[in-house]
Short mmCIF file of C-alpha atoms in Angstrom, two decimals:
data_model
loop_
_atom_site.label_atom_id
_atom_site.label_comp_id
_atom_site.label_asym_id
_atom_site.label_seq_id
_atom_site.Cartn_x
_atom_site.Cartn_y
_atom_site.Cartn_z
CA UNK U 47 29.54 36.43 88.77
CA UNK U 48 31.96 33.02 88.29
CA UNK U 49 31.58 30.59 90.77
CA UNK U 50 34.57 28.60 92.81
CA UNK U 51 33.57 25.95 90.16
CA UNK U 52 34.02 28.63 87.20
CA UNK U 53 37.39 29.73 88.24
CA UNK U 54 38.80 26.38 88.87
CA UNK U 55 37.79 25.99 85.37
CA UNK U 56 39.36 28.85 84.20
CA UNK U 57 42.69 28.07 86.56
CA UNK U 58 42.96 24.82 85.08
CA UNK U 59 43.07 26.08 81.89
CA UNK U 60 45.66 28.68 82.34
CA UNK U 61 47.65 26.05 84.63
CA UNK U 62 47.59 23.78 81.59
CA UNK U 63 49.20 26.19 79.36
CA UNK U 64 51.74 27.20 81.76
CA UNK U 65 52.38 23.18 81.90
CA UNK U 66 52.78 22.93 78.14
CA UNK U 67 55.10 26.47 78.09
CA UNK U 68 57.21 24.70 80.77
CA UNK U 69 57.12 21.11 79.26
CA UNK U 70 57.86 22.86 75.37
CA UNK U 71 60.75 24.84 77.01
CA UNK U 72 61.95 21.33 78.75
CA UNK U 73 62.06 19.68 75.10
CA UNK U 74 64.29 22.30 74.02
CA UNK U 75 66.32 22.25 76.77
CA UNK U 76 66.41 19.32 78.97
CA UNK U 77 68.48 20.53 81.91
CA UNK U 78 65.90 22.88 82.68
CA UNK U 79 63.31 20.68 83.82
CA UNK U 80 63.59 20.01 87.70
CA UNK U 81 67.12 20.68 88.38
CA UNK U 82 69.80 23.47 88.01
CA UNK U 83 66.49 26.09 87.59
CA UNK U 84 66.30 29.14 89.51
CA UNK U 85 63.14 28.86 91.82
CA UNK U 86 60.56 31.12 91.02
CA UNK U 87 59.24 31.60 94.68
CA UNK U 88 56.36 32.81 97.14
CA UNK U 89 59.15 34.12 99.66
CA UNK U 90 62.41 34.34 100.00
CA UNK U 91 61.92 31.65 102.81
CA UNK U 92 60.92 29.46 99.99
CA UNK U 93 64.09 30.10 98.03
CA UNK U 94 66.31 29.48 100.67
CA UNK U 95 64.54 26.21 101.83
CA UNK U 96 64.94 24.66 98.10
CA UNK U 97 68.82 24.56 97.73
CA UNK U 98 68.73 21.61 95.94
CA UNK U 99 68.46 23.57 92.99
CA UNK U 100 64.52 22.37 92.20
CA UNK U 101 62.59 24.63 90.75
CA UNK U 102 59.30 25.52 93.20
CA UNK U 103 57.00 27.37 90.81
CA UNK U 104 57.23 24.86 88.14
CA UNK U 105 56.63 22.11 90.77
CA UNK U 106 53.57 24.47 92.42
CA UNK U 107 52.07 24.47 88.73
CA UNK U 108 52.15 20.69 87.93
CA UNK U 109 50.89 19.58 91.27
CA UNK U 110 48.10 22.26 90.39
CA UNK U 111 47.46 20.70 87.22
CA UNK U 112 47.24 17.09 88.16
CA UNK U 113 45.09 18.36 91.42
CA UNK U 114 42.66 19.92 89.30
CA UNK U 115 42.14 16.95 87.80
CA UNK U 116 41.62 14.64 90.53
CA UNK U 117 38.50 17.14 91.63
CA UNK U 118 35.08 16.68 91.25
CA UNK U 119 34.11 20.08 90.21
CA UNK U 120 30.15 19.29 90.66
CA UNK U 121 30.72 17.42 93.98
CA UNK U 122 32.69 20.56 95.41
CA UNK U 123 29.69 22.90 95.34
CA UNK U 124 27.99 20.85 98.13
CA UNK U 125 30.99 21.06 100.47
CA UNK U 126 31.49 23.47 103.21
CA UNK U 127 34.47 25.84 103.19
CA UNK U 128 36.80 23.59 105.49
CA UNK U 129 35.19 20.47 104.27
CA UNK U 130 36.99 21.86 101.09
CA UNK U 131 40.28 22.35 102.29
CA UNK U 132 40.35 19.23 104.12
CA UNK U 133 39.67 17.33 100.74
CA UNK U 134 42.45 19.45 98.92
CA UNK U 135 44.73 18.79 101.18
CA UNK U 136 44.64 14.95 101.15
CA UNK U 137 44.19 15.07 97.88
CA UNK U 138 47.83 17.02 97.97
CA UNK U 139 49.51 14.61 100.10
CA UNK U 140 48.18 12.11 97.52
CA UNK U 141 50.19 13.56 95.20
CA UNK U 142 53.39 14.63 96.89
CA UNK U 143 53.66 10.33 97.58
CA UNK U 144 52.98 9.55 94.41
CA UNK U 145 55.24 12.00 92.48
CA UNK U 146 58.18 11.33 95.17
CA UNK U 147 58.66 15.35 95.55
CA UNK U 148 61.58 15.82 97.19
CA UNK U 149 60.80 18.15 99.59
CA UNK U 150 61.88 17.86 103.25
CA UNK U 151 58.31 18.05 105.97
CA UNK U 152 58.52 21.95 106.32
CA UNK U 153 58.33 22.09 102.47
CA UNK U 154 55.80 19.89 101.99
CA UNK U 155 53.93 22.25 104.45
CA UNK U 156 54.37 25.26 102.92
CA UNK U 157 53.44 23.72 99.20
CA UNK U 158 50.50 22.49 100.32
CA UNK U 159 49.39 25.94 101.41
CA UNK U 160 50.26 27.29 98.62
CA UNK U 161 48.38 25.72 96.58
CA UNK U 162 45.57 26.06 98.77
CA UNK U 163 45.93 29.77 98.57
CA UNK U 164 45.89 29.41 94.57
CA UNK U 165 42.26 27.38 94.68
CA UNK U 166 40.89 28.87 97.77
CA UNK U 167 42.17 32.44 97.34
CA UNK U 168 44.75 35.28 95.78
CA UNK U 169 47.62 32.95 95.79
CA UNK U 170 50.91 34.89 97.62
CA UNK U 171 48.89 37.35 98.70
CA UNK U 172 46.89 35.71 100.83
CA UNK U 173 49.26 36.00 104.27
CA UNK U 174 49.50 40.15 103.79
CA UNK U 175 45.16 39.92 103.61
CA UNK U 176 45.65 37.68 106.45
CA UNK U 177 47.30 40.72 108.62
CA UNK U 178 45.04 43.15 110.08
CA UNK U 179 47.90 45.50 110.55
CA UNK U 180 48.51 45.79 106.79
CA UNK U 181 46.45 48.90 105.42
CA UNK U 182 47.56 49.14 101.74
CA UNK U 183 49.10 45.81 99.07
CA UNK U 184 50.53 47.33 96.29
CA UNK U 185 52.05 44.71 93.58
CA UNK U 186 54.52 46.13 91.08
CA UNK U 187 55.01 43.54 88.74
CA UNK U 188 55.46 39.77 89.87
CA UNK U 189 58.83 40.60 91.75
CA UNK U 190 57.85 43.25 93.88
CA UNK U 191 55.31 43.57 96.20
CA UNK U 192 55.17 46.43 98.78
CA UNK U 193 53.03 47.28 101.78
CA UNK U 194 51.81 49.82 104.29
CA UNK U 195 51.97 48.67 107.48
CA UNK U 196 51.11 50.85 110.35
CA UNK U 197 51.97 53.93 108.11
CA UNK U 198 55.26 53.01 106.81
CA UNK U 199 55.69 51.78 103.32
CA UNK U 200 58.51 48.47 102.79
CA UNK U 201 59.30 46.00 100.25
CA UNK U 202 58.00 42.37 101.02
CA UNK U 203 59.86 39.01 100.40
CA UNK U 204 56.88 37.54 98.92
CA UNK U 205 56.89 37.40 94.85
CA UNK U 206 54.33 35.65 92.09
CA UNK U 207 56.19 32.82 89.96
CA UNK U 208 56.10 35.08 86.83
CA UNK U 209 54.00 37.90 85.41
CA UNK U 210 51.16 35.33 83.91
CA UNK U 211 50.89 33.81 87.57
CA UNK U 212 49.86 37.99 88.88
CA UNK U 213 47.70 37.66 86.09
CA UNK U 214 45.66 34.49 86.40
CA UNK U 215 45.42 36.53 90.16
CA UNK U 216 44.36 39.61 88.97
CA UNK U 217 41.60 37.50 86.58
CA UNK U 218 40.24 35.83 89.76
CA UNK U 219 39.59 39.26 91.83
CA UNK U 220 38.00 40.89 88.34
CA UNK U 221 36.00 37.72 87.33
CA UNK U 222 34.26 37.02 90.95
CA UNK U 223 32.55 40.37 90.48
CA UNK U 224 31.22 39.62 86.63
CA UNK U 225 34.06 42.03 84.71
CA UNK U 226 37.09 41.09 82.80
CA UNK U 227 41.04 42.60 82.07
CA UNK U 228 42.68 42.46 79.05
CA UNK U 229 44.71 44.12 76.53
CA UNK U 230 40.90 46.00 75.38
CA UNK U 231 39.99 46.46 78.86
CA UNK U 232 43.54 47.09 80.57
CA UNK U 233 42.21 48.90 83.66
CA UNK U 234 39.56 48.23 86.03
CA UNK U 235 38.06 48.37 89.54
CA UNK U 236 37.02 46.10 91.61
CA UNK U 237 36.73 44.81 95.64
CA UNK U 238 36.97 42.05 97.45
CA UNK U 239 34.80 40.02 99.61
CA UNK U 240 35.94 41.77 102.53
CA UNK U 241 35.51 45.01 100.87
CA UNK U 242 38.83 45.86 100.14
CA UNK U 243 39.22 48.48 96.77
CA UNK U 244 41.02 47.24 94.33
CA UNK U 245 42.28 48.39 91.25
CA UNK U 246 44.38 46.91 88.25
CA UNK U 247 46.22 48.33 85.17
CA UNK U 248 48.21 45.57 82.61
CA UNK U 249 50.45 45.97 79.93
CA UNK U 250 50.32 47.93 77.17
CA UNK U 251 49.43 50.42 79.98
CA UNK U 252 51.65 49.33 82.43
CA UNK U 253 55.09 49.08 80.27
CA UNK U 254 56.94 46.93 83.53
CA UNK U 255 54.20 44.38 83.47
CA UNK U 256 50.36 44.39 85.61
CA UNK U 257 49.88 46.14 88.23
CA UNK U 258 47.95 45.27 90.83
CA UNK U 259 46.79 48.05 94.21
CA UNK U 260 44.39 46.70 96.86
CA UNK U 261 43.65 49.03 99.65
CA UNK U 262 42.39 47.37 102.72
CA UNK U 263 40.11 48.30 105.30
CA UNK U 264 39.23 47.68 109.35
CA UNK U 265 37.00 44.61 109.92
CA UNK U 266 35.27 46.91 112.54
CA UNK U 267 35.25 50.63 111.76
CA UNK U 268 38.04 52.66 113.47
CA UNK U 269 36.09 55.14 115.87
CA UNK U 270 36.97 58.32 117.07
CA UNK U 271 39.04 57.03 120.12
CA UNK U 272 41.33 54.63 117.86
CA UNK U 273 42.59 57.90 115.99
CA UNK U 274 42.87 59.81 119.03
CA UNK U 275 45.52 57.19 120.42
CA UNK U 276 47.37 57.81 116.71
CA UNK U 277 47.26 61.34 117.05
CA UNK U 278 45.32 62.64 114.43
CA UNK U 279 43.72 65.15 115.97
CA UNK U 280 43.46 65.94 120.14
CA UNK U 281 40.26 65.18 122.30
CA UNK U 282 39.13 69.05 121.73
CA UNK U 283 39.00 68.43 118.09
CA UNK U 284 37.83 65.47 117.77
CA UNK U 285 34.51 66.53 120.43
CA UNK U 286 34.15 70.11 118.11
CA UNK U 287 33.99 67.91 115.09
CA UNK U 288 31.64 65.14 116.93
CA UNK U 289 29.24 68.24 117.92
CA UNK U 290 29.36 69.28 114.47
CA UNK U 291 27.71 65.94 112.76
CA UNK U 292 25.28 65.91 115.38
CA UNK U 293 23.99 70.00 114.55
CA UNK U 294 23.79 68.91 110.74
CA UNK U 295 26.57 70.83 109.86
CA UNK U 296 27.94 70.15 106.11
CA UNK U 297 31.11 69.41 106.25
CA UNK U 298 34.35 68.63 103.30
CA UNK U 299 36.59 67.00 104.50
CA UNK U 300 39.89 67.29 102.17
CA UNK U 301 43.27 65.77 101.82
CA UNK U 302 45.31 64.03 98.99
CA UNK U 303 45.99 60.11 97.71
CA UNK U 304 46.25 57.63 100.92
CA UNK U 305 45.51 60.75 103.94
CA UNK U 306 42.56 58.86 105.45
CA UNK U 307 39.91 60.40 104.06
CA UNK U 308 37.45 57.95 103.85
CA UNK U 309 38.81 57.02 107.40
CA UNK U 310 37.92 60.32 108.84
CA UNK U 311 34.27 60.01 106.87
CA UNK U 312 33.15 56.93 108.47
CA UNK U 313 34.22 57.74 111.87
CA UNK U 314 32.28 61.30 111.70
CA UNK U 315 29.36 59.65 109.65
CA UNK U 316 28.69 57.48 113.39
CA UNK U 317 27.89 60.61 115.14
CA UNK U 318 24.80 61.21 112.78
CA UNK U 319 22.22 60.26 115.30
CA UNK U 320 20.25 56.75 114.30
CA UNK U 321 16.90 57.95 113.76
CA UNK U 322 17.73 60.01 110.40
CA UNK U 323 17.64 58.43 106.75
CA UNK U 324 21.27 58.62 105.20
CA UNK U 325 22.29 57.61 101.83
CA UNK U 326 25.64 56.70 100.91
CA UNK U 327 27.15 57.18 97.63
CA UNK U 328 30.37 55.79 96.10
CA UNK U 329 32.28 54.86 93.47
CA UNK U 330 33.30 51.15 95.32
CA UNK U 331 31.65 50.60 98.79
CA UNK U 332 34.02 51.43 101.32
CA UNK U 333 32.08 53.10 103.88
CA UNK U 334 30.88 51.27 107.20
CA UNK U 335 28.04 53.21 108.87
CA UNK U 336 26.56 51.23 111.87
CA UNK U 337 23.03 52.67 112.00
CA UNK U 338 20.49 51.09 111.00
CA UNK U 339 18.93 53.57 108.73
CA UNK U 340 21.35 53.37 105.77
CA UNK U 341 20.65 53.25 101.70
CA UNK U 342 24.43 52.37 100.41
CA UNK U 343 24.15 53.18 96.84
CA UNK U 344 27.08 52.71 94.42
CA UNK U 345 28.31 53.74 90.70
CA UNK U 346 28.39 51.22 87.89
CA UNK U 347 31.06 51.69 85.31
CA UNK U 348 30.10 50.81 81.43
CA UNK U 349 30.29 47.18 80.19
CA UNK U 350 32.78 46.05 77.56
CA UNK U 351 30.51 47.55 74.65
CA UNK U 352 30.69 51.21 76.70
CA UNK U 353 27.03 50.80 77.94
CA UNK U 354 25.18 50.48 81.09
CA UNK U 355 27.51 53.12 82.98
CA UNK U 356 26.00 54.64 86.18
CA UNK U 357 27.23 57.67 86.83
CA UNK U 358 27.98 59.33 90.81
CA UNK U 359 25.62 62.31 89.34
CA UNK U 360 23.07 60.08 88.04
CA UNK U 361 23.00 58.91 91.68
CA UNK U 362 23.35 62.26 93.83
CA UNK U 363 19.93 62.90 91.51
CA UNK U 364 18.24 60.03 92.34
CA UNK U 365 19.23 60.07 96.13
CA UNK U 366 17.44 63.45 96.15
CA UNK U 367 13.72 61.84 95.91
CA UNK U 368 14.57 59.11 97.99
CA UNK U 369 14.01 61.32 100.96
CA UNK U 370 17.27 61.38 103.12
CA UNK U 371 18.08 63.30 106.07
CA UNK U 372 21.38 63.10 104.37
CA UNK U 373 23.79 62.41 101.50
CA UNK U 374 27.45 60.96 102.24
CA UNK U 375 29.09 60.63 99.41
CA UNK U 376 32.72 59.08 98.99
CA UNK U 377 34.12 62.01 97.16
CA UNK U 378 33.35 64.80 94.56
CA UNK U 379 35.28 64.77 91.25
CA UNK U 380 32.83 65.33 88.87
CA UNK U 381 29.36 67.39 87.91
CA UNK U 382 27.92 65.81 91.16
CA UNK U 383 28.94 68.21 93.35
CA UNK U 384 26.28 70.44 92.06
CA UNK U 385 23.26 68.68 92.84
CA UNK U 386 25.66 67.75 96.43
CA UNK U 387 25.98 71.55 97.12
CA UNK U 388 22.18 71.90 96.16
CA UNK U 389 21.15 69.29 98.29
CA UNK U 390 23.13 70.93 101.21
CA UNK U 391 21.19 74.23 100.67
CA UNK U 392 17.81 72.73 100.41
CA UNK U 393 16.99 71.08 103.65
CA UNK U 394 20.01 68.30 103.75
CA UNK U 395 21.78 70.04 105.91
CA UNK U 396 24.70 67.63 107.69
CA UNK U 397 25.52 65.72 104.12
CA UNK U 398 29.47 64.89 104.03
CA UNK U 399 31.63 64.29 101.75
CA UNK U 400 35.53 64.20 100.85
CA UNK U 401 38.23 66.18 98.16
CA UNK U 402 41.01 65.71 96.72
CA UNK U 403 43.14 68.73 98.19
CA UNK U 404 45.82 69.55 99.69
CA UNK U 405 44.73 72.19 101.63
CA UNK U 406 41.19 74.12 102.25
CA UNK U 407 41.96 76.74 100.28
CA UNK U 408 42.40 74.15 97.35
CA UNK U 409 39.77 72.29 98.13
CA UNK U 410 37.26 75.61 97.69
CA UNK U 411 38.93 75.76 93.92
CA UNK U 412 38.55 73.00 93.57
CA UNK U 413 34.84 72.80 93.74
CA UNK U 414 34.53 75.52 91.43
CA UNK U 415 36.17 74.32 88.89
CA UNK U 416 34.30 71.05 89.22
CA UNK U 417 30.99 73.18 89.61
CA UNK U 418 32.41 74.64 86.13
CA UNK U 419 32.40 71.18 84.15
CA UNK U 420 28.45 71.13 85.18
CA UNK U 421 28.13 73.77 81.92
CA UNK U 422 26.52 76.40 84.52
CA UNK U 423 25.79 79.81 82.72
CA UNK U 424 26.73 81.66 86.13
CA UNK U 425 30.30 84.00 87.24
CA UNK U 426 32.58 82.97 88.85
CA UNK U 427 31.21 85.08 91.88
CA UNK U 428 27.80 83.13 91.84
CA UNK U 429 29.74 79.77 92.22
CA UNK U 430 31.72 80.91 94.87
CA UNK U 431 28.47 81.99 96.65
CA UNK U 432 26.72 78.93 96.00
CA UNK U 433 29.80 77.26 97.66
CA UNK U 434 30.33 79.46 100.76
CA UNK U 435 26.37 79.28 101.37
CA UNK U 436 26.33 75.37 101.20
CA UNK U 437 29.51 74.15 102.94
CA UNK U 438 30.06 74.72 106.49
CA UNK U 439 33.41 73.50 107.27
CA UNK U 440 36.68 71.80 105.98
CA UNK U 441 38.82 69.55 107.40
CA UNK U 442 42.24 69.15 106.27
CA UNK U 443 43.99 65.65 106.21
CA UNK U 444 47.51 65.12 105.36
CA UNK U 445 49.56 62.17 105.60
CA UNK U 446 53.04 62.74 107.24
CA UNK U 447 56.58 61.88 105.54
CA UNK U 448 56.58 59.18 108.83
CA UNK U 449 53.63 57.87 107.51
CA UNK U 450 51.54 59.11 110.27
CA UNK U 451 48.23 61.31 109.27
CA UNK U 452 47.46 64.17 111.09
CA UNK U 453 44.15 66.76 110.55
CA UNK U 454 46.04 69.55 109.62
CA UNK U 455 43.55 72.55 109.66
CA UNK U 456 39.85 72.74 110.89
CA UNK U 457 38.59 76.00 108.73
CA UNK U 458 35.01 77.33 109.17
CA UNK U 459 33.28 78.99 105.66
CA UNK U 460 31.63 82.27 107.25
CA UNK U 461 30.89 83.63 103.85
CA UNK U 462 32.05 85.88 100.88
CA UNK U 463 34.33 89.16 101.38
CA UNK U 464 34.09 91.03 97.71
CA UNK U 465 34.75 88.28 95.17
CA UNK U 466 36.43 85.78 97.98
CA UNK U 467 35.34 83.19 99.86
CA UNK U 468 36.08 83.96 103.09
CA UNK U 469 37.34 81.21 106.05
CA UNK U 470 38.69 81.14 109.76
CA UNK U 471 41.07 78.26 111.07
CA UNK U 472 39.37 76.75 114.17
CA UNK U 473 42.66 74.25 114.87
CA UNK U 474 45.94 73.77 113.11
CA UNK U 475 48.42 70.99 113.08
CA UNK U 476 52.47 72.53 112.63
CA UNK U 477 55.69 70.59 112.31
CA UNK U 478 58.60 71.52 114.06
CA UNK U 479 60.99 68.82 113.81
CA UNK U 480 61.64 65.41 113.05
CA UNK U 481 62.99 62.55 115.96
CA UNK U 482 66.50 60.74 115.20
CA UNK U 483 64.17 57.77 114.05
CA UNK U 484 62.21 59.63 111.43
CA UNK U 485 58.64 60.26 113.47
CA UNK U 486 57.21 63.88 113.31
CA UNK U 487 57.44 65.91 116.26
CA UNK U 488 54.90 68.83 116.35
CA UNK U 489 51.82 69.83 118.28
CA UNK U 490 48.17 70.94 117.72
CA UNK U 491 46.93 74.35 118.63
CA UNK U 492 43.78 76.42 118.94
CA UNK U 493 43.83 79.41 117.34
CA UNK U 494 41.82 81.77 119.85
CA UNK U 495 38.70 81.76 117.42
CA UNK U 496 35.57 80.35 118.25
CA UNK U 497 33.51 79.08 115.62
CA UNK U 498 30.50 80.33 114.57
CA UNK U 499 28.42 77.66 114.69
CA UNK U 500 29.17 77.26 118.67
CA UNK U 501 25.71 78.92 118.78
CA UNK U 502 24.03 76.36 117.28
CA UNK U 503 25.52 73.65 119.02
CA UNK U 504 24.99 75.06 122.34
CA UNK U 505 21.07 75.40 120.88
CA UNK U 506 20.80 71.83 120.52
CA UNK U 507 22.25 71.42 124.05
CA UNK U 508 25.16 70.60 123.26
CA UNK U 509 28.11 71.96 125.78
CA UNK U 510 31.61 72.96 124.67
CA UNK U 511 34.51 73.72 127.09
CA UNK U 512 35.53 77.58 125.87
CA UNK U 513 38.68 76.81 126.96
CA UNK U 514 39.36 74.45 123.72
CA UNK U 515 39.49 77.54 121.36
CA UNK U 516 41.98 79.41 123.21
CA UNK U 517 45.28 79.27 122.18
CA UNK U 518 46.84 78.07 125.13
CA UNK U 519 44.59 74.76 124.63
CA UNK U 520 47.54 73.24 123.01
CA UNK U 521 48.54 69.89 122.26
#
């Protein structure tokens, strides 16, 4: 894991060659220097403020360099976060004196936070982790940077000075965790502090230059209530599905890229009462249970000599003897989902997981063919059986062209019919229009079945209004 001292190091170094690039290309062209240069900005703001011409990312870089080396890299180990900043930013000030900068006192402002950013943290894209309203950062090269914000997708203002700046960024996130990305390694996972998932792809991959997605998550957990007032589901639905943790039911919940599916995990995961073991299983930690009973247990992908890999399987396997009451794990895409399905069968009842699907019916194929990878010498009929005896419900996410996620189908598995798998829709989401400013209009609606497995909840004294499975319980 590198250190704040480490990656200083390692800025300093890349800083210095951007220095020399700049200072070569100066040589060779004089009147490129500080004047008559297009500024290679954080914002648009930034470009507008300069109209003298000056150009900000070459100015951002030298100050960088010569800052780096008025730091005492072993003294800044013993000082506290803001004792830090303080000392970077009179150290800055220093500087902006001594070099004359012409920059007017909003300028001067804004550089020196900047820069801060670039020591302290990810540079430009420090304001968008700044906003808790911002779900999803998605950097397409140095120019463009796009977010989701409160379910809508749009283009920021906010750009890198060139593609080695989203680099030296993209080094910082990967190096903090121990891995590397580079033309061997040109893809890799990682998260942030806060636990945001993050994942990068660079050239020769990526032909338009590095790539760079972070996908960001609450500080506290989004609970039931918080997608109630987003309409996701109605109060019926969401106290069925509450009922249905609680009676150790095993539930898939499906949906495709960016539906909320790990949303819709956590917040039915805190319904499993706080007495019972769980272990969690992912790929990168996202998950945020609140009891206090938890084992959070997570993959390990191979080193740079392909070695040391820990697979999702490897882990289901192990989680097995580690005596749970139950298994969450972030999602099946590989042989895993047998020994999940397994587990489910033999006294785990009330595991959860998620798959990518777009609807339940998919989601049950989907699960067979992975069950298929798993080199099982059994028909396509035993798999099917397997699956229908195991899994207890599926819930169908989708995300909305308005950016808005709704559950779209609440099926119950009651078992095989002949060959098929057979299901019954408990709720179901339809669209019937679309508002002059682009939301959704639609509604909710019971479908006159009632599940099942309203025996056993009512055995664990749990009560359910039979009113919520008629259809005229709609929404």
């Amino acid at each position: 894991m590198a250190t704040l001292k480490d990656q200083i190091v390692r800025w300093s170094l890349s800083s210095k060659r951007d220095t020399d690039h700049q200072d070569s290309a100066h040589e060779a062209n004089p009147s490129s220097h500080l004047v008559e240069v297009p500024a290679a900005s954080v914002s648009t703001d930034a470009k507008k403020a300069h109209t003298s011409g000056i150009d900000y990312y070459h100015i951002k870089v030298k100050l960088h360099q010569m800052l780096i080396s008025r730091i005492d890299l072993n003294a800044i180990e013993s000082l506290s976060p803001v004792q830090l900043r303080n000392e970077l930013e009179r150290i800055l000030v220093l500087l902006i004196e001594e070099e004359s900068i012409p920059f007017n006192h909003k300028e001067r402002v804004r550089l020196i936070a900047d820069l801060k950013y670039e020591i302290l943290g990810l540079g430009p894209l420090e304001p968008l982790l700044a906003d808790p309203n911002i779900s999803e950062i998605m950097v397409n090269g140095y120019e463009k940077i796009y977010i989701e914000k409160n379910g809508r997708i749009e283009l920021t203002d906010i750009q890198f000075g060139n593609n080695e700046h989203l680099m030296k960024i993209i080094d910082k996130i990967v190096s903090r965790i121990g891995r590397r990305i580079d033309e061997f390694t040109p893809m890799v996972d990682a998260r942030l502090p806060d636990g945001s998932r993050v994942n990068a792809i660079i050239p020769p991959l990526a032909l338009d230059g590095p790539v760079l997605t972070i996908r960001r998550f609450a500080v506290v957990p989004l609970q039931l209530y918080d997608i109630l007032e987003k309409k996701t589901l109605t109060s019926a639905m969401g106290e069925l599905l509450a009922a249905l943790v609680k009676v150790k039911t095993n539930i898939i919940i499906s949906g495709g890229t960016g539906t909320g599916k790990t949303t819709l995990l956590n917040i039915l995961s805190s319904f499993i009462p706080s007495g019972e073991r769980i272990v969690t299983i992912e790929d990168t930690a996202e998950l945020q249970l609140q009891q206090n009973h938890v084992i959070r247990l997570e993959t390990r992908p191979p080193n740079v000599e392909g070695k040391g890999e820990i697979t999702m399987h490897v882990l289901v396997k192990n989680a097995l003897r580690m005596r749970p009451d139950r298994i969450v794990l972030g999602e099946v895409r590989g042989v895993e989902v047998i020994d999940m399905l397994q587990a489910m069968n033999t006294g785990h009842e009330g595991s959860l997981t998620t798959i990518h699907a777009n609807t339940p019916k998919d989601a049950l194929i989907r699960l067979e063919n992975l069950m298929g990878m798993g080199n099982m010498n059994f028909s396509s009929k035993a798999l099917r059986q397997i699956i229908a005896s195991s899994i207890h419900f599926i819930i169908q996410v989708n995300r909305m062209s308005d950016g808005s996620r709704k559950i779209a189908s609440i099926q119950e598995v009651i078992g095989m019919q002949g060959d098929s798998i057979t299901m019954q829709e408990i709720y179901t989401y339809k669209q019937t229009g679309m508002s002059q400013d682009g939301a959704i209009q639609g509604g909710f609606s019971a479908t006159g079945i009632r599940p099942e497995r309203a025996e056993k909840i009512h055995s664990y004294g749990i009560s359910l209004d039979e009113e919520m499975f008629t259809p005229a319980h709609n929404h």
